[in-house]
Each structure stands twice: as structure tokens, then as C-alpha cells.
Amino acid sequence: MKLIAWNCNMAFRKKAQYIQALNPDIAVISECESPEKLKFPDGTKLPSDILWYGANPNKGIGVFSFGDYRFQLLDCHNPTFKNILPIAVTGGKIDFTLFAIWANNPTDKEGAYITQIWKAIHFYEDLIKETKTILIGDFNSNTIWDKPRREGNHTTVVNKLAEKNIFSTYHKYFNQIQGKEEHPTWYLYRHENKPYHLDYCFASNDFMEVLESVEVGSYKDWTLYSDHKPLIVKFNI
């Protein structure tokens, strides 16, 4: 099972072919337009299922299946956290709970980015289990920006998930430390000399045990299309 997280920097309909070339089973696309605007060019492989959420039809979060997996937004979804979506994934080789994440809520004065995830993982405490759970997307966050006096910073989110045996696939695969990542997923203003790691896939330990590979797209290959690079995670399922 291959998952890809990518903030496409809008207009996914013009860029979908580059993600599809990587043959994902599931793609979580931040800053994606609504399905009504997704007019793919001829020859583009069409997704078998789409779940989209957002207040702006030009810029929400889209979850795409390119195989047997099907999506259902759970009734417990709390729109207060905007683009943090609890989704039941069924129909494929394994059923699981997927949290598709684009941490971006400028209306929350307590914190627009990682604070959203901190609040969400507490709200969904009973849903986030030690098995069959994946959280993936643009977290807009890194330990280097921790504010020690803020309870919900990046480190506390990582630690809270670790209490449930949920860990970052990237950091496990590459044996990296949070805040010391060697593979950036975002380049400020698309400048190669301003790299950061903001995109993550956290998975429960049952997934971690079958983690096969993790890749991050290169600056050279992707900077024409977005300031973010895709995070590509494959599980041996």
C-alpha cells in the first residue's frame, strides 16, 4: 500500500499526472480544488474515489484513491479543526482510520498550525488507536519552531502520538531526529537555500512493522509545481 502526501500549491488538476506516475493507492493533497473544478486533462488516470473538504472551492484538502480503497468521512468530524479529517478507509487489503491533515486555520488565535493537530488528537482521543491508524499530510510544523510555553507544540504532538505507539514513518525509516531532518519537504518561496521539513506520515505500530520505504521528492523534480515536495510512504500490505 503506497500513500502520498503532497501540498500541491493549488490547481491539482494541472499536476495530478505527476502524482499518478508514482502509482499511489491513496494520495492526500493539500491546497486542492473541489471535485467540481477537477477537470483532468485527457489521458489522466481518474481516481476511483474522492473525498474533499474545504470552505474555499479552490483550496481545500482532497483524498484520492487509485485502487480499491474507499473513503467515508466519519460523523464525529469536528469542523472546528477544519482540514483535519477522520476517515474510514475500507475496500482494500486492510481497513483502517486515516486522518488526512492540512494544518491551516488562521481563524484560531491560539494557533493556526500545529495547535490544530494538538487539539484534534485530544478531541479524537478514542478514535486514535494503537492499531490501524495513520495521520498524514501537511502539518505546517517542525520541532525547530517549538514554543516551550505552548502546550501544543510539535514535540508534544509527537510525544502524545508516541504514547499510543504511533510514530513518524520518515524518522523511523531514515533514523532521523525530529528537527534534524536531512530531506526537506518545503522550500520557503521555493528557494533552495530555505529548506524545511513540514510534511509527515505517522502510523501505528502495526503499520510500522511492515514499513517498506519512504521517499521525499527532490527539489529539482518538483519545484516547478509546488513549494512542497511529495512524501511517499509504502507499506508491505
Short mmCIF file of the C-alpha atoms (twelve columns), coordinates in Angstrom:
data_MODEL
# 
_entry.id   MODEL 
# 
loop_
_atom_site.group_PDB 
_atom_site.id 
_atom_site.type_symbol 
_atom_site.label_atom_id 
_atom_site.label_alt_id 
_atom_site.label_comp_id 
_atom_site.label_asym_id 
_atom_site.label_seq_id 
_atom_site.Cartn_x 
_atom_site.Cartn_y 
_atom_site.Cartn_z 
_atom_site.pdbx_PDB_model_num 
ATOM 1   C CA . MET A 1   0.000   0.000  0.000   1 
ATOM 2   C CA . LYS A 2   1.515   3.274  -1.128  1 
ATOM 3   C CA . LEU A 3   0.421   6.623  0.315   1 
ATOM 4   C CA . ILE A 4   1.498   10.045 -0.890  1 
ATOM 5   C CA . ALA A 5   1.082   13.354 0.923   1 
ATOM 6   C CA . TRP A 6   1.600   16.499 -1.136  1 
ATOM 7   C CA . ASN A 7   0.665   20.137 -0.802  1 
ATOM 8   C CA . CYS A 8   0.154   20.860 -4.491  1 
ATOM 9   C CA . ASN A 9   0.103   24.676 -4.117  1 
ATOM 10  C CA . MET A 10  -3.319  24.751 -5.807  1 
ATOM 11  C CA . ALA A 11  -4.529  23.676 -9.283  1 
ATOM 12  C CA . PHE A 12  -4.100  19.945 -8.696  1 
ATOM 13  C CA . ARG A 13  -5.969  19.229 -11.934 1 
ATOM 14  C CA . LYS A 14  -2.920  20.505 -13.833 1 
ATOM 15  C CA . LYS A 15  -0.441  18.468 -11.763 1 
ATOM 16  C CA . ALA A 16  -2.224  15.212 -10.958 1 
ATOM 17  C CA . GLN A 17  -0.388  13.305 -13.679 1 
ATOM 18  C CA . TYR A 18  2.903   13.724 -11.824 1 
ATOM 19  C CA . ILE A 19  1.475   12.165 -8.669  1 
ATOM 20  C CA . GLN A 20  -0.280  9.426  -10.626 1 
ATOM 21  C CA . ALA A 21  3.025   8.494  -12.252 1 
ATOM 22  C CA . LEU A 22  4.160   7.366  -8.784  1 
ATOM 23  C CA . ASN A 23  1.269   4.848  -8.633  1 
ATOM 24  C CA . PRO A 24  -0.170  5.680  -5.215  1 
ATOM 25  C CA . ASP A 25  -3.028  3.734  -3.727  1 
ATOM 26  C CA . ILE A 26  -4.022  6.805  -1.719  1 
ATOM 27  C CA . ALA A 27  -2.989  10.437 -2.172  1 
ATOM 28  C CA . VAL A 28  -3.670  13.189 0.352   1 
ATOM 29  C CA . ILE A 29  -3.443  16.518 -1.458  1 
ATOM 30  C CA . SER A 30  -3.442  19.827 0.416   1 
ATOM 31  C CA . GLU A 31  -4.493  23.084 -1.279  1 
ATOM 32  C CA . CYS A 32  -6.553  21.032 -3.726  1 
ATOM 33  C CA . GLU A 33  -9.584  22.392 -5.566  1 
ATOM 34  C CA . SER A 34  -13.054 20.894 -5.143  1 
ATOM 35  C CA . PRO A 35  -14.161 17.912 -7.273  1 
ATOM 36  C CA . GLU A 36  -16.364 20.230 -9.338  1 
ATOM 37  C CA . LYS A 37  -13.226 22.020 -10.503 1 
ATOM 38  C CA . LEU A 38  -11.152 18.891 -11.056 1 
ATOM 39  C CA . LYS A 39  -11.252 18.685 -14.816 1 
ATOM 40  C CA . PHE A 40  -8.322  16.437 -15.572 1 
ATOM 41  C CA . PRO A 41  -6.631  16.509 -18.989 1 
ATOM 42  C CA . ASP A 42  -7.376  13.696 -21.427 1 
ATOM 43  C CA . GLY A 43  -5.310  10.617 -20.722 1 
ATOM 44  C CA . THR A 44  -5.087  11.278 -16.983 1 
ATOM 45  C CA . LYS A 45  -5.952  8.263  -14.860 1 
ATOM 46  C CA . LEU A 46  -9.099  9.123  -12.954 1 
ATOM 47  C CA . PRO A 47  -9.315  8.368  -9.226  1 
ATOM 48  C CA . SER A 48  -11.706 5.619  -8.163  1 
ATOM 49  C CA . ASP A 49  -12.851 7.613  -5.125  1 
ATOM 50  C CA . ILE A 50  -12.509 11.211 -3.922  1 
ATOM 51  C CA . LEU A 51  -13.183 12.799 -0.563  1 
ATOM 52  C CA . TRP A 52  -12.786 16.571 -0.470  1 
ATOM 53  C CA . TYR A 53  -13.307 19.139 2.268   1 
ATOM 54  C CA . GLY A 54  -12.894 22.890 2.376   1 
ATOM 55  C CA . ALA A 55  -14.534 26.292 2.656   1 
ATOM 56  C CA . ASN A 56  -12.783 27.616 -0.450  1 
ATOM 57  C CA . PRO A 57  -13.563 25.609 -3.623  1 
ATOM 58  C CA . ASN A 58  -10.116 26.473 -4.940  1 
ATOM 59  C CA . LYS A 59  -8.154  25.449 -1.880  1 
ATOM 60  C CA . GLY A 60  -9.161  22.569 0.390   1 
ATOM 61  C CA . ILE A 61  -7.896  19.073 1.104   1 
ATOM 62  C CA . GLY A 62  -8.524  16.177 -1.244  1 
ATOM 63  C CA . VAL A 63  -8.104  12.460 -0.589  1 
ATOM 64  C CA . PHE A 64  -7.867  10.279 -3.686  1 
ATOM 65  C CA . SER A 65  -7.999  6.527  -4.204  1 
ATOM 66  C CA . PHE A 66  -6.440  4.980  -7.282  1 
ATOM 67  C CA . GLY A 67  -7.495  1.438  -6.482  1 
ATOM 68  C CA . ASP A 68  -9.942  -0.443 -4.296  1 
ATOM 69  C CA . TYR A 69  -9.840  1.778  -1.217  1 
ATOM 70  C CA . ARG A 70  -12.978 3.786  -0.449  1 
ATOM 71  C CA . PHE A 71  -13.433 6.727  1.913   1 
ATOM 72  C CA . GLN A 72  -16.104 7.805  4.369   1 
ATOM 73  C CA . LEU A 73  -15.784 10.967 6.453   1 
ATOM 74  C CA . LEU A 74  -16.721 9.909  9.960   1 
ATOM 75  C CA . ASP A 75  -19.723 11.504 11.640  1 
ATOM 76  C CA . CYS A 76  -17.529 12.598 14.539  1 
ATOM 77  C CA . HIS A 77  -15.637 15.037 12.294  1 
ATOM 78  C CA . ASN A 78  -15.306 18.331 14.123  1 
ATOM 79  C CA . PRO A 79  -15.233 21.234 11.626  1 
ATOM 80  C CA . THR A 80  -13.629 23.400 14.312  1 
ATOM 81  C CA . PHE A 81  -10.339 21.827 13.272  1 
ATOM 82  C CA . LYS A 82  -11.159 22.458 9.623   1 
ATOM 83  C CA . ASN A 83  -8.861  20.373 7.465   1 
ATOM 84  C CA . ILE A 84  -8.119  17.508 9.850   1 
ATOM 85  C CA . LEU A 85  -10.378 14.772 8.562   1 
ATOM 86  C CA . PRO A 86  -11.086 11.442 10.297  1 
ATOM 87  C CA . ILE A 87  -11.798 8.976  7.501   1 
ATOM 88  C CA . ALA A 88  -12.831 5.337  7.482   1 
ATOM 89  C CA . VAL A 89  -10.821 3.609  4.751   1 
ATOM 90  C CA . THR A 90  -12.347 0.356  3.506   1 
ATOM 91  C CA . GLY A 91  -12.445 -1.903 0.475   1 
ATOM 92  C CA . GLY A 92  -8.733  -2.591 0.098   1 
ATOM 93  C CA . LYS A 93  -6.379  -5.117 1.622   1 
ATOM 94  C CA . ILE A 94  -6.871  -3.586 5.069   1 
ATOM 95  C CA . ASP A 95  -9.452  -1.336 6.713   1 
ATOM 96  C CA . PHE A 96  -8.089  1.487  8.838   1 
ATOM 97  C CA . THR A 97  -8.643  5.016  10.116  1 
ATOM 98  C CA . LEU A 98  -6.920  7.755  8.148   1 
ATOM 99  C CA . PHE A 99  -6.523  11.300 9.397   1 
ATOM 100 C CA . ALA A 100 -5.940  13.479 6.344   1 
ATOM 101 C CA . ILE A 101 -4.268  16.665 7.543   1 
ATOM 102 C CA . TRP A 102 -3.684  20.151 6.220   1 
ATOM 103 C CA . ALA A 103 -2.942  22.126 9.383   1 
ATOM 104 C CA . ASN A 104 -4.106  25.588 8.447   1 
ATOM 105 C CA . ASN A 105 -6.719  27.508 10.418  1 
ATOM 106 C CA . PRO A 106 -5.833  31.210 10.624  1 
ATOM 107 C CA . THR A 107 -9.070  31.988 12.479  1 
ATOM 108 C CA . ASP A 108 -7.828  30.199 15.618  1 
ATOM 109 C CA . LYS A 109 -5.919  32.807 17.600  1 
ATOM 110 C CA . GLU A 110 -4.432  30.095 19.843  1 
ATOM 111 C CA . GLY A 111 -2.520  28.704 16.902  1 
ATOM 112 C CA . ALA A 112 -3.206  28.133 13.214  1 
ATOM 113 C CA . TYR A 113 -0.934  25.168 12.555  1 
ATOM 114 C CA . ILE A 114 0.383   22.536 14.971  1 
ATOM 115 C CA . THR A 115 -2.049  23.700 17.656  1 
ATOM 116 C CA . GLN A 116 -4.847  22.453 15.409  1 
ATOM 117 C CA . ILE A 117 -3.371  18.967 15.419  1 
ATOM 118 C CA . TRP A 118 -2.787  19.095 19.166  1 
ATOM 119 C CA . LYS A 119 -6.442  19.943 19.748  1 
ATOM 120 C CA . ALA A 120 -7.629  17.361 17.235  1 
ATOM 121 C CA . ILE A 121 -5.694  14.426 18.680  1 
ATOM 122 C CA . HIS A 122 -7.255  15.160 22.044  1 
ATOM 123 C CA . PHE A 123 -10.753 15.516 20.602  1 
ATOM 124 C CA . TYR A 124 -10.334 12.246 18.692  1 
ATOM 125 C CA . GLU A 125 -8.611  10.516 21.599  1 
ATOM 126 C CA . ASP A 126 -10.825 7.425  21.426  1 
ATOM 127 C CA . LEU A 127 -10.569 7.148  17.651  1 
ATOM 128 C CA . ILE A 128 -6.779  7.322  17.505  1 
ATOM 129 C CA . LYS A 129 -5.886  3.765  18.404  1 
ATOM 130 C CA . GLU A 130 -2.672  1.783  18.730  1 
ATOM 131 C CA . THR A 131 -3.530  -0.187 15.593  1 
ATOM 132 C CA . LYS A 132 -4.875  0.581  12.113  1 
ATOM 133 C CA . THR A 133 -4.288  4.331  12.400  1 
ATOM 134 C CA . ILE A 134 -2.475  6.714  10.037  1 
ATOM 135 C CA . LEU A 135 -2.148  10.502 10.240  1 
ATOM 136 C CA . ILE A 136 -0.728  12.039 7.081   1 
ATOM 137 C CA . GLY A 137 -0.401  15.384 5.360   1 
ATOM 138 C CA . ASP A 138 0.959   18.905 5.645   1 
ATOM 139 C CA . PHE A 139 1.454   19.567 9.364   1 
ATOM 140 C CA . ASN A 140 2.956   23.029 8.715   1 
ATOM 141 C CA . SER A 141 5.206   22.284 11.644  1 
ATOM 142 C CA . ASN A 142 8.630   21.285 12.889  1 
ATOM 143 C CA . THR A 143 10.292  20.918 16.273  1 
ATOM 144 C CA . ILE A 144 12.620  23.825 15.430  1 
ATOM 145 C CA . TRP A 145 9.668   26.184 15.942  1 
ATOM 146 C CA . ASP A 146 8.580   24.801 19.309  1 
ATOM 147 C CA . LYS A 147 7.364   27.441 21.710  1 
ATOM 148 C CA . PRO A 148 8.217   25.957 25.112  1 
ATOM 149 C CA . ARG A 149 5.385   27.710 26.918  1 
ATOM 150 C CA . ARG A 150 2.800   26.490 24.426  1 
ATOM 151 C CA . GLU A 151 1.391   23.127 25.431  1 
ATOM 152 C CA . GLY A 152 0.526   22.110 21.892  1 
ATOM 153 C CA . ASN A 153 3.840   22.417 20.070  1 
ATOM 154 C CA . HIS A 154 5.366   19.949 17.624  1 
ATOM 155 C CA . THR A 155 7.242   17.951 20.230  1 
ATOM 156 C CA . THR A 156 4.203   17.486 22.444  1 
ATOM 157 C CA . VAL A 157 2.200   16.244 19.441  1 
ATOM 158 C CA . VAL A 158 4.941   13.728 18.585  1 
ATOM 159 C CA . ASN A 159 5.095   12.586 22.202  1 
ATOM 160 C CA . LYS A 160 1.327   12.314 22.525  1 
ATOM 161 C CA . LEU A 161 1.142   10.088 19.450  1 
ATOM 162 C CA . ALA A 162 4.074   8.016  20.714  1 
ATOM 163 C CA . GLU A 163 2.049   7.212  23.834  1 
ATOM 164 C CA . LYS A 164 -0.247  5.273  21.505  1 
ATOM 165 C CA . ASN A 165 2.629   3.641  19.623  1 
ATOM 166 C CA . ILE A 166 2.135   5.931  16.624  1 
ATOM 167 C CA . PHE A 167 5.357   7.163  15.040  1 
ATOM 168 C CA . SER A 168 6.685   9.126  12.083  1 
ATOM 169 C CA . THR A 169 7.442   6.826  9.172   1 
ATOM 170 C CA . TYR A 170 10.090  9.197  7.795   1 
ATOM 171 C CA . HIS A 171 12.030  9.410  11.049  1 
ATOM 172 C CA . LYS A 172 11.843  5.658  11.574  1 
ATOM 173 C CA . TYR A 173 12.931  4.750  8.061   1 
ATOM 174 C CA . PHE A 174 15.823  7.200  7.860   1 
ATOM 175 C CA . ASN A 175 16.709  7.003  11.561  1 
ATOM 176 C CA . GLN A 176 16.298  10.759 11.875  1 
ATOM 177 C CA . ILE A 177 15.700  13.014 14.878  1 
ATOM 178 C CA . GLN A 178 12.783  15.449 14.900  1 
ATOM 179 C CA . GLY A 179 14.106  18.847 13.833  1 
ATOM 180 C CA . LYS A 180 17.249  17.375 12.217  1 
ATOM 181 C CA . GLU A 181 15.685  16.060 9.004   1 
ATOM 182 C CA . GLU A 182 18.002  15.610 6.044   1 
ATOM 183 C CA . HIS A 183 15.218  15.635 3.427   1 
ATOM 184 C CA . PRO A 184 13.212  18.883 3.244   1 
ATOM 185 C CA . THR A 185 9.591   18.760 2.138   1 
ATOM 186 C CA . TRP A 186 9.115   22.534 1.786   1 
ATOM 187 C CA . TYR A 187 11.209  25.380 0.424   1 
ATOM 188 C CA . LEU A 188 10.260  28.889 1.529   1 
ATOM 189 C CA . TYR A 189 9.404   30.957 -1.569  1 
ATOM 190 C CA . ARG A 190 10.712  27.916 -3.499  1 
ATOM 191 C CA . HIS A 191 14.254  28.990 -2.640  1 
ATOM 192 C CA . GLU A 192 16.605  26.032 -2.487  1 
ATOM 193 C CA . ASN A 193 18.560  27.633 0.343   1 
ATOM 194 C CA . LYS A 194 15.474  27.839 2.593   1 
ATOM 195 C CA . PRO A 195 14.554  24.181 3.243   1 
ATOM 196 C CA . TYR A 196 12.257  22.813 5.959   1 
ATOM 197 C CA . HIS A 197 10.531  19.531 6.791   1 
ATOM 198 C CA . LEU A 198 6.780   20.075 7.303   1 
ATOM 199 C CA . ASP A 199 5.011   17.023 5.878   1 
ATOM 200 C CA . TYR A 200 4.584   13.784 7.806   1 
ATOM 201 C CA . CYS A 201 3.038   10.355 7.896   1 
ATOM 202 C CA . PHE A 202 2.526   8.985  11.400  1 
ATOM 203 C CA . ALA A 203 1.446   5.354  11.597  1 
ATOM 204 C CA . SER A 204 0.509   2.915  14.321  1 
ATOM 205 C CA . ASN A 205 2.980   0.203  15.205  1 
ATOM 206 C CA . ASP A 206 1.255   -2.500 13.142  1 
ATOM 207 C CA . PHE A 207 1.911   -0.386 10.042  1 
ATOM 208 C CA . MET A 208 5.421   0.467  11.186  1 
ATOM 209 C CA . GLU A 209 6.238   -3.245 11.361  1 
ATOM 210 C CA . VAL A 210 5.545   -3.556 7.610   1 
ATOM 211 C CA . LEU A 211 7.060   -0.209 6.570   1 
ATOM 212 C CA . GLU A 212 8.826   -0.874 3.271   1 
ATOM 213 C CA . SER A 213 10.101  2.502  2.073   1 
ATOM 214 C CA . VAL A 214 9.875   6.270  2.492   1 
ATOM 215 C CA . GLU A 215 10.859  8.824  -0.129  1 
ATOM 216 C CA . VAL A 216 10.770  12.605 -0.407  1 
ATOM 217 C CA . GLY A 217 10.586  14.224 -3.816  1 
ATOM 218 C CA . SER A 218 13.615  16.203 -4.926  1 
ATOM 219 C CA . TYR A 219 13.832  19.958 -5.272  1 
ATOM 220 C CA . LYS A 220 14.804  19.634 -8.925  1 
ATOM 221 C CA . ASP A 221 11.876  17.422 -9.888  1 
ATOM 222 C CA . TRP A 222 9.068   19.200 -8.062  1 
ATOM 223 C CA . THR A 223 9.825   22.877 -7.518  1 
ATOM 224 C CA . LEU A 224 8.172   23.853 -10.803 1 
ATOM 225 C CA . TYR A 225 4.854   22.559 -9.474  1 
ATOM 226 C CA . SER A 226 4.853   23.469 -5.777  1 
ATOM 227 C CA . ASP A 227 6.888   24.780 -2.860  1 
ATOM 228 C CA . HIS A 228 6.256   21.369 -1.211  1 
ATOM 229 C CA . LYS A 229 7.696   18.010 -2.203  1 
ATOM 230 C CA . PRO A 230 5.684   14.794 -2.001  1 
ATOM 231 C CA . LEU A 231 6.183   12.401 0.887   1 
ATOM 232 C CA . ILE A 232 5.875   8.855  -0.433  1 
ATOM 233 C CA . VAL A 233 5.326   6.019  2.038   1 
ATOM 234 C CA . LYS A 234 4.975   2.352  1.169   1 
ATOM 235 C CA . PHE A 235 3.802   -0.426 3.454   1 
ATOM 236 C CA . ASN A 236 4.188   -4.115 2.619   1 
ATOM 237 C CA . ILE A 237 0.463   -4.847 2.697   1 
# 
